[in-house]
DNA sequence: TTATTGTGACTACAGTTGTAAACTAATAAG
DNA sequence: CTTATTAGTTTACAACTGTAGTCACAATAA
């Protein structure tokens, strides 16, 4: 099967993806306008980004006739999860907890989000280890 | 005052920072060896990265004589928080909750970490809004 | 004091990213 | 049909990254 996953979406591309995800599907005109308003980008810039996203198979062109429609191929949730995992993979495992704490504190979360997180944590508490090891260097250290 | 903050640390540089943070301070030899073992990098690569980190003022050279000692200028916690914030800033605010949920599920957390997160959530629940708005496009949408 | 070596500084170079102009092909207007 | 307009494709180009070689100088051994 084709491997449409696993491609890195850059920061600017991410902006375009957000628009496409939110709109569900869009024409290049709609995207160009949105990106111009949001980021002040020229039409060319949005076109280029859209193109790169198509090459990366993060977005697909639909409708045979000329004003094509663009739709996301990769899901927003999955992409965000991948990006977040990628970030935490580069950090010391020992520090993940406090980093997550910081994120939670600085973000707006709905009641439902919070309830969900609480449920997950309650479950996770059952099997949580006393300590998490630092994995920054070969050999056990504590950073 | 000098602005030592606010510089972007790239992925490879991050690896070096992790080593320095964990060691507390290190000579280039120690770092070169660690990076060689961890990532298989040549000595030159580590030297270059170290240099770039010095230029970015993320690391400082200490001790006047030749085998210098390198120490972190930016803290690990702050850097991680900045990186995480940066990531979430590029995502739809509406999706932050589920992304955090994914991260929590996929990471190892200590009992203390979990207790801390629970405390933060309990506090946050008091003032949590019913809904978080999507901030991907101008004008309210729901993505 | 000179030869050797470890360490730091400078140079290199291809690939990626951000940003956009120019060109071409399709469609709509006259 | 010819022209003007729009949408899509190619090309551009500087800055940044990942990766590493080479050069110069300080420290040490002979």
Short mmCIF file of N, CA and C (backbone and C1' of nucleotides) in Angstrom, two decimals, chain A residues 23 27-43 46, chain B residues 137-138, chain D residues 7:
data_model
loop_
_atom_site.label_atom_id
_atom_site.label_comp_id
_atom_site.label_asym_id
_atom_site.label_seq_id
_atom_site.Cartn_x
_atom_site.Cartn_y
_atom_site.Cartn_z
N UNK A 23 -11.82 24.08 7.12
CA UNK A 23 -12.81 24.23 6.05
C UNK A 23 -13.33 22.87 5.58
N UNK A 27 -11.05 25.51 -2.22
CA UNK A 27 -10.42 25.78 -3.51
C UNK A 27 -9.15 26.57 -3.21
N UNK A 28 -8.29 26.65 -4.19
CA UNK A 28 -7.06 27.38 -3.95
C UNK A 28 -7.37 28.84 -3.66
N UNK A 29 -8.36 29.37 -4.35
CA UNK A 29 -8.75 30.76 -4.10
C UNK A 29 -9.10 31.00 -2.64
N UNK A 30 -9.90 30.10 -2.10
CA UNK A 30 -10.30 30.25 -0.70
C UNK A 30 -9.09 30.20 0.22
N UNK A 31 -8.20 29.29 -0.11
CA UNK A 31 -7.02 29.14 0.73
C UNK A 31 -6.11 30.36 0.60
N UNK A 32 -5.93 30.80 -0.64
CA UNK A 32 -5.09 31.98 -0.86
C UNK A 32 -5.63 33.16 -0.06
N UNK A 33 -6.93 33.34 -0.12
CA UNK A 33 -7.53 34.46 0.61
C UNK A 33 -7.36 34.30 2.12
N UNK A 34 -7.61 33.10 2.58
CA UNK A 34 -7.50 32.87 4.03
C UNK A 34 -6.07 33.11 4.50
N UNK A 35 -5.12 32.57 3.76
CA UNK A 35 -3.72 32.72 4.16
C UNK A 35 -3.27 34.17 4.05
N UNK A 36 -3.83 34.85 3.08
CA UNK A 36 -3.46 36.26 2.96
C UNK A 36 -3.96 37.02 4.16
N UNK A 37 -5.17 36.73 4.55
CA UNK A 37 -5.73 37.43 5.70
C UNK A 37 -5.03 37.04 6.99
N UNK A 38 -4.80 35.73 7.14
CA UNK A 38 -4.20 35.23 8.38
C UNK A 38 -2.73 35.58 8.54
N UNK A 39 -1.98 35.38 7.45
CA UNK A 39 -0.53 35.52 7.55
C UNK A 39 0.05 36.61 6.65
N UNK A 40 -0.80 37.17 5.83
CA UNK A 40 -0.31 38.19 4.92
C UNK A 40 0.51 37.62 3.77
N UNK A 41 0.33 36.36 3.49
CA UNK A 41 1.11 35.73 2.42
C UNK A 41 0.60 36.13 1.04
N UNK A 42 1.52 36.17 0.11
CA UNK A 42 1.14 36.40 -1.28
C UNK A 42 0.52 35.12 -1.83
N UNK A 43 -0.20 35.27 -2.90
CA UNK A 43 -0.86 34.11 -3.51
C UNK A 43 0.16 33.02 -3.84
N UNK A 46 1.11 30.71 -0.90
CA UNK A 46 0.11 29.70 -0.59
C UNK A 46 0.10 28.60 -1.65
N UNK B 137 -9.07 29.94 11.70
CA UNK B 137 -9.41 30.87 10.63
C UNK B 137 -10.03 32.12 11.22
N UNK B 138 -10.02 33.20 10.46
CA UNK B 138 -10.71 34.40 10.93
C UNK B 138 -12.20 34.10 10.96
P DA D 7 -9.53 31.34 -9.48
"O5'" DA D 7 -8.60 30.12 -9.92
"C5'" DA D 7 -9.07 29.23 -10.94
"C4'" DA D 7 -7.99 28.24 -11.24
"C3'" DA D 7 -7.28 27.70 -10.00
"O3'" DA D 7 -7.20 26.30 -10.17
"C1'" DA D 7 -5.69 28.60 -11.52
#
